[in-house]
Amino acid sequence: MENPQDEKEEREHFLRIVRAFKYYKHHSLEKIARTERYLAKLPNHHRELLEHYTQHLSALKTCIENNDKIIRRIIKDVSTIFENSHLIDSKVVANTPSAIPSSADMEKVQATLKQFVRDWSEEGKAERDACYQPIIEELEKHFPESIRSKREHRVLVPGAGLGRLAYEIASRGFTCQGNEFSLFMLFGSNFILNRCEGPNSLQVHPWVHQSVNCLKSEDQTRGVRFPDVNPSCLPPQAQFSMAAGDFLEIYVDKNYWDCVATCFFIDCANNVVAFIETIYKILKPGGIWINLGPLLYHFADMVGEDSIEPSYEVVREVILGTGFMIE
Amino acid sequence: MENPQDEKEEREHFLRIVRAFKYYKHHSLEKIARTERYLAKLPNHHRELLEHYTQHLSALKTCIENNDKIIRRIIKDVSTIFENSHLIDSKVVANTPSAIPSSADMEKVQATLKQFVRDWSEEGKAERDACYQPIIEELEKHFPESIRSKREHRVLVPGAGLGRLAYEIASRGFTCQGNEFSLFMLFGSNFILNRCEGPNSLQVHPWVHQSVNCLKSEDQTRGVRFPDVNPSCLPPQAQFSMAAGDFLEIYVDKNYWDCVATCFFIDCANNVVAFIETIYKILKPGGIWINLGPLLYHFADMVGEDSIEPSYEVVREVILGTGFMIE
């Protein structure tokens, strides 16, 4: 049983993220309005030269309205998605006060919209293939069906985001659990995995907030359809789950997993050694860790956050020192 | 004659930038100290695995001390570099109160150190060649010596930064003026152009603050020597000057320049149309504008700053609409 203080903090955190999603439309339209107010102050002959830009700002507003429709669906009934959702009264969610979300949280809402494209659209395929394929191939190589049924192999994907890598692993027959800490991603993955209405049924405008380095105005307003596959169409025997929470807190059982697959994950630690140590502990003897991704330490330069940022050379030493052998 | 209010603001701005340079060492060492305090709290077996990282933090401190030596030389006698330097009492500079500089200003100090490498080191040559060579070649093509003496051609380089492009143009015989608004860059260019002691006499550690995505710890501590050439060794007849201030305010004389060469500049406007219009006005009939660089609009998402961010498609329309022909 959690203590009341933890429950209160958890509830407040939950409500903060809901508020951020809800604030998306107002925040985004207000930014356009600021640009329009500045445009209105420019000399007439500048405004005439910028006629197509003025039209473009109107198109951006339509894109934002469309994105907001997706967002409304993401946060609909969000209060019911967790086991501990008794903490969240849906009326409280509906009437949550309008404290202004931080710009960091607004960027995370935008990042969630873009992540649908990366993880669940035809357009994201090249990016996914570059990151997920090497992991999946390694996995298949180490655990061929001939040894024992794939389903008997437990694979954990920490930092699962919108769940595509974990889904792909599960759809190949492995027992797979995705783990994610961010509520932005958890709201998104709940939506995509559980409320989907068939391939390419939805459209997002992922680049609408990316106003720099556009060749054409249309580059910014372009819509992308998703999901490329129906995420709820896993084979009936597939073993797939998502677990919400802090990797270091949740995964304490030793010798449990056959494989931990991390993709763009280990640099999200305050202390990368703790991640490496935990991965080692929870793996069965003979189990494998497959990792892909940069060392773009998430907490470097983040105010109020502890962080160490060792080079790959040092991380490699830590990996070997923990007991891993590197292949 | 400027009014007293303007003078006061100018003086305060100047002192703010001096303070930022002076604060570099304290700010940078404090960041390392925070990491060391966090390290000290980690379990013993984590600290043992991170022994080389602990040594690396010590090496970083030495690099910061070395960078600070360059910085001390940059801001030495900085109060005398401008014509209006009567505004700045050098004693005031020396005893300027220690209001804490913003992290944005600290990043600009770090960017200035890196810019020495990009503009004035052997290591920066590939990057310079990619950006400056196409501009210089275009210039030489349009104004071959045969038409009239190169020296009779006036070339303006707005956004001159640490002055290398303007220097290269002047060293090829053209009359060239660099213009720069940022005091960070102006302090740096004054140092490099007027106080230099010969090739490779100085060393900076430009990557010391870049703790992410390092393969080896040494990637972060590596020193780079500069300048690759002696910036004060222009041919005796060379016509080269640097002008401090806002491009839109300084350049109001019509039909004056034979060429305006902009490199990574036009996206630094609140209103890019005003830049394009000014470039058109100050060029002589038949004069040319050579431009290279992205549309990474500087003021996009900057709080309290006006900004428009048209795509290249629209910028091109504006360029043509202003009266330019694009070759």
PDB file of N, CA and C in Angstrom, chain B residues 237-320:
ATOM      1  N   GLN B 237      48.411  46.568 -48.478  1.00  0.00           N
ATOM      2  CA  GLN B 237      47.412  47.394 -49.158  1.00  0.00           C
ATOM      3  C   GLN B 237      45.970  46.961 -48.856  1.00  0.00           C
ATOM      4  N   ALA B 238      45.814  45.917 -48.026  1.00  0.00           N
ATOM      5  CA  ALA B 238      44.470  45.363 -47.799  1.00  0.00           C
ATOM      6  C   ALA B 238      43.560  46.376 -47.112  1.00  0.00           C
ATOM      7  N   GLN B 239      42.314  46.366 -47.555  1.00  0.00           N
ATOM      8  CA  GLN B 239      41.305  47.254 -46.981  1.00  0.00           C
ATOM      9  C   GLN B 239      40.324  46.403 -46.202  1.00  0.00           C
ATOM     10  N   PHE B 240      40.474  46.389 -44.911  1.00  0.00           N
ATOM     11  CA  PHE B 240      39.660  45.499 -44.073  1.00  0.00           C
ATOM     12  C   PHE B 240      39.228  46.244 -42.823  1.00  0.00           C
ATOM     13  N   SER B 241      37.939  46.199 -42.532  1.00  0.00           N
ATOM     14  CA  SER B 241      37.459  46.824 -41.288  1.00  0.00           C
ATOM     15  C   SER B 241      36.343  45.988 -40.686  1.00  0.00           C
ATOM     16  N   MET B 242      36.144  46.164 -39.399  1.00  0.00           N
ATOM     17  CA  MET B 242      35.004  45.533 -38.721  1.00  0.00           C
ATOM     18  C   MET B 242      34.148  46.657 -38.149  1.00  0.00           C
ATOM     19  N   ALA B 243      32.817  46.548 -38.308  1.00  0.00           N
ATOM     20  CA  ALA B 243      31.909  47.561 -37.766  1.00  0.00           C
ATOM     21  C   ALA B 243      30.937  46.908 -36.801  1.00  0.00           C
ATOM     22  N   ALA B 244      30.861  47.456 -35.597  1.00  0.00           N
ATOM     23  CA  ALA B 244      29.973  46.900 -34.578  1.00  0.00           C
ATOM     24  C   ALA B 244      28.590  47.524 -34.688  1.00  0.00           C
ATOM     25  N   GLY B 245      27.552  46.720 -34.520  1.00  0.00           N
ATOM     26  CA  GLY B 245      26.204  47.285 -34.441  1.00  0.00           C
ATOM     27  C   GLY B 245      25.173  46.541 -35.263  1.00  0.00           C
ATOM     28  N   ASP B 246      23.949  47.038 -35.164  1.00  0.00           N
ATOM     29  CA  ASP B 246      22.789  46.418 -35.806  1.00  0.00           C
ATOM     30  C   ASP B 246      22.792  46.703 -37.302  1.00  0.00           C
ATOM     31  N   PHE B 247      22.843  45.655 -38.104  1.00  0.00           N
ATOM     32  CA  PHE B 247      22.872  45.768 -39.566  1.00  0.00           C
ATOM     33  C   PHE B 247      21.824  46.749 -40.099  1.00  0.00           C
ATOM     34  N   LEU B 248      20.589  46.628 -39.596  1.00  0.00           N
ATOM     35  CA  LEU B 248      19.503  47.472 -40.116  1.00  0.00           C
ATOM     36  C   LEU B 248      19.688  48.943 -39.748  1.00  0.00           C
ATOM     37  N   GLU B 249      20.360  49.208 -38.635  1.00  0.00           N
ATOM     38  CA  GLU B 249      20.542  50.601 -38.209  1.00  0.00           C
ATOM     39  C   GLU B 249      21.760  51.250 -38.852  1.00  0.00           C
ATOM     40  N   ILE B 250      22.805  50.451 -39.065  1.00  0.00           N
ATOM     41  CA  ILE B 250      24.065  51.019 -39.551  1.00  0.00           C
ATOM     42  C   ILE B 250      24.050  51.264 -41.053  1.00  0.00           C
ATOM     43  N   TYR B 251      23.471  50.325 -41.803  1.00  0.00           N
ATOM     44  CA  TYR B 251      23.596  50.388 -43.258  1.00  0.00           C
ATOM     45  C   TYR B 251      22.344  51.005 -43.869  1.00  0.00           C
ATOM     46  N   VAL B 252      22.388  52.331 -43.976  1.00  0.00           N
ATOM     47  CA  VAL B 252      21.241  53.064 -44.508  1.00  0.00           C
ATOM     48  C   VAL B 252      21.596  53.792 -45.811  1.00  0.00           C
ATOM     49  N   ASP B 253      22.906  53.893 -46.145  1.00  0.00           N
ATOM     50  CA  ASP B 253      23.305  54.577 -47.393  1.00  0.00           C
ATOM     51  C   ASP B 253      22.997  53.697 -48.592  1.00  0.00           C
ATOM     52  N   LYS B 254      22.179  54.254 -49.494  1.00  0.00           N
ATOM     53  CA  LYS B 254      21.786  53.484 -50.678  1.00  0.00           C
ATOM     54  C   LYS B 254      22.930  53.403 -51.687  1.00  0.00           C
ATOM     55  N   ASN B 255      22.868  52.372 -52.526  1.00  0.00           N
ATOM     56  CA  ASN B 255      23.779  52.246 -53.684  1.00  0.00           C
ATOM     57  C   ASN B 255      25.249  52.397 -53.296  1.00  0.00           C
ATOM     58  N   TYR B 256      25.652  51.731 -52.253  1.00  0.00           N
ATOM     59  CA  TYR B 256      27.025  51.911 -51.769  1.00  0.00           C
ATOM     60  C   TYR B 256      27.918  50.691 -52.019  1.00  0.00           C
ATOM     61  N   TRP B 257      27.347  49.488 -51.858  1.00  0.00           N
ATOM     62  CA  TRP B 257      28.163  48.276 -51.894  1.00  0.00           C
ATOM     63  C   TRP B 257      28.086  47.563 -53.240  1.00  0.00           C
ATOM     64  N   ASP B 258      29.216  46.994 -53.659  1.00  0.00           N
ATOM     65  CA  ASP B 258      29.223  46.176 -54.875  1.00  0.00           C
ATOM     66  C   ASP B 258      28.713  44.771 -54.583  1.00  0.00           C
ATOM     67  N   CYS B 259      28.965  44.337 -53.371  1.00  0.00           N
ATOM     68  CA  CYS B 259      28.539  42.976 -53.008  1.00  0.00           C
ATOM     69  C   CYS B 259      28.208  42.908 -51.521  1.00  0.00           C
ATOM     70  N   VAL B 260      27.121  42.243 -51.203  1.00  0.00           N
ATOM     71  CA  VAL B 260      26.841  41.867 -49.816  1.00  0.00           C
ATOM     72  C   VAL B 260      26.937  40.349 -49.759  1.00  0.00           C
ATOM     73  N   ALA B 261      27.813  39.837 -48.902  1.00  0.00           N
ATOM     74  CA  ALA B 261      28.005  38.389 -48.782  1.00  0.00           C
ATOM     75  C   ALA B 261      27.507  37.951 -47.409  1.00  0.00           C
ATOM     76  N   THR B 262      26.445  37.127 -47.401  1.00  0.00           N
ATOM     77  CA  THR B 262      25.877  36.678 -46.126  1.00  0.00           C
ATOM     78  C   THR B 262      26.045  35.178 -45.967  1.00  0.00           C
ATOM     79  N   CYS B 263      26.528  34.782 -44.822  1.00  0.00           N
ATOM     80  CA  CYS B 263      26.781  33.371 -44.549  1.00  0.00           C
ATOM     81  C   CYS B 263      26.211  33.065 -43.161  1.00  0.00           C
ATOM     82  N   PHE B 264      25.222  32.198 -43.101  1.00  0.00           N
ATOM     83  CA  PHE B 264      24.543  31.908 -41.837  1.00  0.00           C
ATOM     84  C   PHE B 264      24.075  33.209 -41.177  1.00  0.00           C
ATOM     85  N   PHE B 265      23.411  34.060 -41.962  1.00  0.00           N
ATOM     86  CA  PHE B 265      23.034  35.367 -41.432  1.00  0.00           C
ATOM     87  C   PHE B 265      21.540  35.683 -41.522  1.00  0.00           C
ATOM     88  N   ILE B 266      20.915  35.433 -42.677  1.00  0.00           N
ATOM     89  CA  ILE B 266      19.578  36.010 -42.870  1.00  0.00           C
ATOM     90  C   ILE B 266      18.527  35.437 -41.931  1.00  0.00           C
ATOM     91  N   ASP B 267      18.798  34.270 -41.345  1.00  0.00           N
ATOM     92  CA  ASP B 267      17.834  33.706 -40.399  1.00  0.00           C
ATOM     93  C   ASP B 267      18.005  34.278 -38.991  1.00  0.00           C
ATOM     94  N   CYS B 268      18.896  35.248 -38.846  1.00  0.00           N
ATOM     95  CA  CYS B 268      19.083  35.912 -37.545  1.00  0.00           C
ATOM     96  C   CYS B 268      18.224  37.167 -37.432  1.00  0.00           C
ATOM     97  N   ALA B 269      17.233  37.327 -38.307  1.00  0.00           N
ATOM     98  CA  ALA B 269      16.366  38.508 -38.275  1.00  0.00           C
ATOM     99  C   ALA B 269      15.067  38.205 -37.552  1.00  0.00           C
ATOM    100  N   ASN B 270      14.515  39.208 -36.868  1.00  0.00           N
ATOM    101  CA  ASN B 270      13.121  39.082 -36.429  1.00  0.00           C
ATOM    102  C   ASN B 270      12.223  39.027 -37.665  1.00  0.00           C
ATOM    103  N   ASN B 271      12.564  39.891 -38.640  1.00  0.00           N
ATOM    104  CA  ASN B 271      11.790  39.983 -39.871  1.00  0.00           C
ATOM    105  C   ASN B 271      12.751  39.886 -41.045  1.00  0.00           C
ATOM    106  N   VAL B 272      12.810  38.710 -41.641  1.00  0.00           N
ATOM    107  CA  VAL B 272      13.779  38.457 -42.711  1.00  0.00           C
ATOM    108  C   VAL B 272      13.561  39.393 -43.907  1.00  0.00           C
ATOM    109  N   VAL B 273      12.324  39.864 -44.085  1.00  0.00           N
ATOM    110  CA  VAL B 273      12.028  40.781 -45.203  1.00  0.00           C
ATOM    111  C   VAL B 273      12.825  42.079 -45.056  1.00  0.00           C
ATOM    112  N   ALA B 274      12.948  42.559 -43.821  1.00  0.00           N
ATOM    113  CA  ALA B 274      13.707  43.797 -43.586  1.00  0.00           C
ATOM    114  C   ALA B 274      15.173  43.612 -43.970  1.00  0.00           C
ATOM    115  N   PHE B 275      15.732  42.445 -43.687  1.00  0.00           N
ATOM    116  CA  PHE B 275      17.121  42.160 -44.082  1.00  0.00           C
ATOM    117  C   PHE B 275      17.259  42.180 -45.604  1.00  0.00           C
ATOM    118  N   ILE B 276      16.355  41.464 -46.269  1.00  0.00           N
ATOM    119  CA  ILE B 276      16.423  41.345 -47.731  1.00  0.00           C
ATOM    120  C   ILE B 276      16.269  42.729 -48.374  1.00  0.00           C
ATOM    121  N   GLU B 277      15.329  43.506 -47.858  1.00  0.00           N
ATOM    122  CA  GLU B 277      15.060  44.849 -48.378  1.00  0.00           C
ATOM    123  C   GLU B 277      16.295  45.747 -48.193  1.00  0.00           C
ATOM    124  N   THR B 278      16.914  45.671 -47.026  1.00  0.00           N
ATOM    125  CA  THR B 278      18.096  46.502 -46.750  1.00  0.00           C
ATOM    126  C   THR B 278      19.254  46.105 -47.654  1.00  0.00           C
ATOM    127  N   ILE B 279      19.449  44.804 -47.826  1.00  0.00           N
ATOM    128  CA  ILE B 279      20.525  44.345 -48.716  1.00  0.00           C
ATOM    129  C   ILE B 279      20.302  44.911 -50.123  1.00  0.00           C
ATOM    130  N   TYR B 280      19.059  44.873 -50.581  1.00  0.00           N
ATOM    131  CA  TYR B 280      18.749  45.397 -51.919  1.00  0.00           C
ATOM    132  C   TYR B 280      19.060  46.889 -52.023  1.00  0.00           C
ATOM    133  N   LYS B 281      18.648  47.622 -50.997  1.00  0.00           N
ATOM    134  CA  LYS B 281      18.820  49.083 -51.019  1.00  0.00           C
ATOM    135  C   LYS B 281      20.275  49.518 -51.004  1.00  0.00           C
ATOM    136  N   ILE B 282      21.093  48.855 -50.221  1.00  0.00           N
ATOM    137  CA  ILE B 282      22.473  49.330 -50.053  1.00  0.00           C
ATOM    138  C   ILE B 282      23.400  48.872 -51.181  1.00  0.00           C
ATOM    139  N   LEU B 283      22.900  47.921 -51.995  1.00  0.00           N
ATOM    140  CA  LEU B 283      23.702  47.491 -53.149  1.00  0.00           C
ATOM    141  C   LEU B 283      23.635  48.532 -54.260  1.00  0.00           C
ATOM    142  N   LYS B 284      24.778  48.719 -54.955  1.00  0.00           N
ATOM    143  CA  LYS B 284      24.779  49.550 -56.161  1.00  0.00           C
ATOM    144  C   LYS B 284      23.923  48.872 -57.235  1.00  0.00           C
ATOM    145  N   PRO B 285      23.409  49.623 -58.207  1.00  0.00           N
ATOM    146  CA  PRO B 285      22.768  48.969 -59.353  1.00  0.00           C
ATOM    147  C   PRO B 285      23.773  48.016 -59.996  1.00  0.00           C
ATOM    148  N   GLY B 286      23.355  46.808 -60.250  1.00  0.00           N
ATOM    149  CA  GLY B 286      24.283  45.808 -60.793  1.00  0.00           C
ATOM    150  C   GLY B 286      25.090  45.082 -59.737  1.00  0.00           C
ATOM    151  N   GLY B 287      24.952  45.501 -58.495  1.00  0.00           N
ATOM    152  CA  GLY B 287      25.661  44.831 -57.401  1.00  0.00           C
ATOM    153  C   GLY B 287      25.063  43.458 -57.132  1.00  0.00           C
ATOM    154  N   ILE B 288      25.792  42.625 -56.397  1.00  0.00           N
ATOM    155  CA  ILE B 288      25.273  41.271 -56.161  1.00  0.00           C
ATOM    156  C   ILE B 288      25.227  40.921 -54.674  1.00  0.00           C
ATOM    157  N   TRP B 289      24.233  40.088 -54.381  1.00  0.00           N
ATOM    158  CA  TRP B 289      24.111  39.507 -53.045  1.00  0.00           C
ATOM    159  C   TRP B 289      24.452  38.027 -53.161  1.00  0.00           C
ATOM    160  N   ILE B 290      25.424  37.574 -52.383  1.00  0.00           N
ATOM    161  CA  ILE B 290      25.763  36.144 -52.335  1.00  0.00           C
ATOM    162  C   ILE B 290      25.357  35.628 -50.969  1.00  0.00           C
ATOM    163  N   ASN B 291      24.559  34.582 -50.940  1.00  0.00           N
ATOM    164  CA  ASN B 291      24.055  34.074 -49.654  1.00  0.00           C
ATOM    165  C   ASN B 291      24.259  32.582 -49.535  1.00  0.00           C
ATOM    166  N   LEU B 292      24.654  32.159 -48.346  1.00  0.00           N
ATOM    167  CA  LEU B 292      24.737  30.726 -48.040  1.00  0.00           C
ATOM    168  C   LEU B 292      24.301  30.528 -46.593  1.00  0.00           C
ATOM    169  N   GLY B 293      23.490  29.512 -46.359  1.00  0.00           N
ATOM    170  CA  GLY B 293      23.096  29.230 -44.979  1.00  0.00           C
ATOM    171  C   GLY B 293      21.680  28.719 -44.869  1.00  0.00           C
ATOM    172  N   PRO B 294      21.323  28.261 -43.668  1.00  0.00           N
ATOM    173  CA  PRO B 294      20.025  27.644 -43.449  1.00  0.00           C
ATOM    174  C   PRO B 294      18.932  28.681 -43.132  1.00  0.00           C
ATOM    175  N   LEU B 295      17.735  28.198 -42.879  1.00  0.00           N
ATOM    176  CA  LEU B 295      16.666  29.065 -42.349  1.00  0.00           C
ATOM    177  C   LEU B 295      16.308  28.605 -40.940  1.00  0.00           C
ATOM    178  N   LEU B 296      17.322  28.614 -40.105  1.00  0.00           N
ATOM    179  CA  LEU B 296      17.174  28.159 -38.725  1.00  0.00           C
ATOM    180  C   LEU B 296      16.837  29.388 -37.873  1.00  0.00           C
ATOM    181  N   TYR B 297      15.636  29.895 -38.098  1.00  0.00           N
ATOM    182  CA  TYR B 297      15.274  31.212 -37.549  1.00  0.00           C
ATOM    183  C   TYR B 297      15.637  31.366 -36.077  1.00  0.00           C
ATOM    184  N   HIS B 298      16.498  32.338 -35.856  1.00  0.00           N
ATOM    185  CA  HIS B 298      17.110  32.572 -34.554  1.00  0.00           C
ATOM    186  C   HIS B 298      16.085  32.884 -33.462  1.00  0.00           C
ATOM    187  N   PHE B 299      15.037  33.624 -33.821  1.00  0.00           N
ATOM    188  CA  PHE B 299      14.097  34.068 -32.802  1.00  0.00           C
ATOM    189  C   PHE B 299      12.855  33.166 -32.682  1.00  0.00           C
ATOM    190  N   ALA B 300      12.807  32.094 -33.480  1.00  0.00           N
ATOM    191  CA  ALA B 300      11.695  31.138 -33.346  1.00  0.00           C
ATOM    192  C   ALA B 300      11.741  30.588 -31.930  1.00  0.00           C
ATOM    193  N   ASP B 301      10.608  30.563 -31.285  1.00  0.00           N
ATOM    194  CA  ASP B 301      10.499  30.008 -29.922  1.00  0.00           C
ATOM    195  C   ASP B 301      11.290  30.784 -28.874  1.00  0.00           C
ATOM    196  N   MET B 302      11.787  31.986 -29.193  1.00  0.00           N
ATOM    197  CA  MET B 302      12.488  32.746 -28.162  1.00  0.00           C
ATOM    198  C   MET B 302      11.477  33.665 -27.459  1.00  0.00           C
ATOM    199  N   VAL B 303      11.390  33.475 -26.144  1.00  0.00           N
ATOM    200  CA  VAL B 303      10.381  34.209 -25.374  1.00  0.00           C
ATOM    201  C   VAL B 303      10.629  35.716 -25.484  1.00  0.00           C
ATOM    202  N   GLY B 304       9.563  36.469 -25.714  1.00  0.00           N
ATOM    203  CA  GLY B 304       9.666  37.925 -25.734  1.00  0.00           C
ATOM    204  C   GLY B 304      10.229  38.500 -27.021  1.00  0.00           C
ATOM    205  N   GLU B 305      10.467  37.642 -28.027  1.00  0.00           N
ATOM    206  CA  GLU B 305      11.010  38.122 -29.296  1.00  0.00           C
ATOM    207  C   GLU B 305       9.985  37.919 -30.411  1.00  0.00           C
ATOM    208  N   ASP B 306       9.836  38.934 -31.249  1.00  0.00           N
ATOM    209  CA  ASP B 306       9.000  38.768 -32.434  1.00  0.00           C
ATOM    210  C   ASP B 306       9.731  37.908 -33.442  1.00  0.00           C
ATOM    211  N   SER B 307       8.963  37.169 -34.232  1.00  0.00           N
ATOM    212  CA  SER B 307       9.596  36.326 -35.245  1.00  0.00           C
ATOM    213  C   SER B 307       8.605  35.922 -36.321  1.00  0.00           C
ATOM    214  N   ILE B 308       9.053  35.963 -37.559  1.00  0.00           N
ATOM    215  CA  ILE B 308       8.309  35.269 -38.613  1.00  0.00           C
ATOM    216  C   ILE B 308       9.256  34.222 -39.180  1.00  0.00           C
ATOM    217  N   GLU B 309       8.679  33.093 -39.625  1.00  0.00           N
ATOM    218  CA  GLU B 309       9.521  31.982 -40.080  1.00  0.00           C
ATOM    219  C   GLU B 309       9.039  31.417 -41.410  1.00  0.00           C
ATOM    220  N   PRO B 310       9.109  32.229 -42.459  1.00  0.00           N
ATOM    221  CA  PRO B 310       8.667  31.725 -43.767  1.00  0.00           C
ATOM    222  C   PRO B 310       9.584  30.627 -44.303  1.00  0.00           C
ATOM    223  N   SER B 311       8.996  29.723 -45.086  1.00  0.00           N
ATOM    224  CA  SER B 311       9.771  28.660 -45.733  1.00  0.00           C
ATOM    225  C   SER B 311      10.672  29.263 -46.820  1.00  0.00           C
ATOM    226  N   TYR B 312      11.596  28.439 -47.338  1.00  0.00           N
ATOM    227  CA  TYR B 312      12.473  28.910 -48.416  1.00  0.00           C
ATOM    228  C   TYR B 312      11.654  29.376 -49.617  1.00  0.00           C
ATOM    229  N   GLU B 313      10.582  28.634 -49.906  1.00  0.00           N
ATOM    230  CA  GLU B 313       9.673  28.964 -51.009  1.00  0.00           C
ATOM    231  C   GLU B 313       9.188  30.422 -50.892  1.00  0.00           C
ATOM    232  N   VAL B 314       8.782  30.814 -49.693  1.00  0.00           N
ATOM    233  CA  VAL B 314       8.268  32.174 -49.473  1.00  0.00           C
ATOM    234  C   VAL B 314       9.422  33.185 -49.471  1.00  0.00           C
ATOM    235  N   VAL B 315      10.536  32.811 -48.858  1.00  0.00           N
ATOM    236  CA  VAL B 315      11.695  33.719 -48.831  1.00  0.00           C
ATOM    237  C   VAL B 315      12.130  34.045 -50.262  1.00  0.00           C
ATOM    238  N   ARG B 316      12.087  33.033 -51.110  1.00  0.00           N
ATOM    239  CA  ARG B 316      12.447  33.221 -52.521  1.00  0.00           C
ATOM    240  C   ARG B 316      11.489  34.203 -53.205  1.00  0.00           C
ATOM    241  N   GLU B 317      10.214  34.069 -52.901  1.00  0.00           N
ATOM    242  CA  GLU B 317       9.221  35.022 -53.430  1.00  0.00           C
ATOM    243  C   GLU B 317       9.536  36.447 -52.967  1.00  0.00           C
ATOM    244  N   VAL B 318       9.902  36.563 -51.694  1.00  0.00           N
ATOM    245  CA  VAL B 318      10.223  37.881 -51.138  1.00  0.00           C
ATOM    246  C   VAL B 318      11.452  38.460 -51.836  1.00  0.00           C
ATOM    247  N   ILE B 319      12.448  37.614 -52.060  1.00  0.00           N
ATOM    248  CA  ILE B 319      13.684  38.059 -52.717  1.00  0.00           C
ATOM    249  C   ILE B 319      13.368  38.588 -54.123  1.00  0.00           C
ATOM    250  N   LEU B 320      12.567  37.818 -54.868  1.00  0.00           N
ATOM    251  CA  LEU B 320      12.192  38.241 -56.214  1.00  0.00           C
ATOM    252  C   LEU B 320      11.303  39.481 -56.157  1.00  0.00           C
TER     253      LEU B 320
END
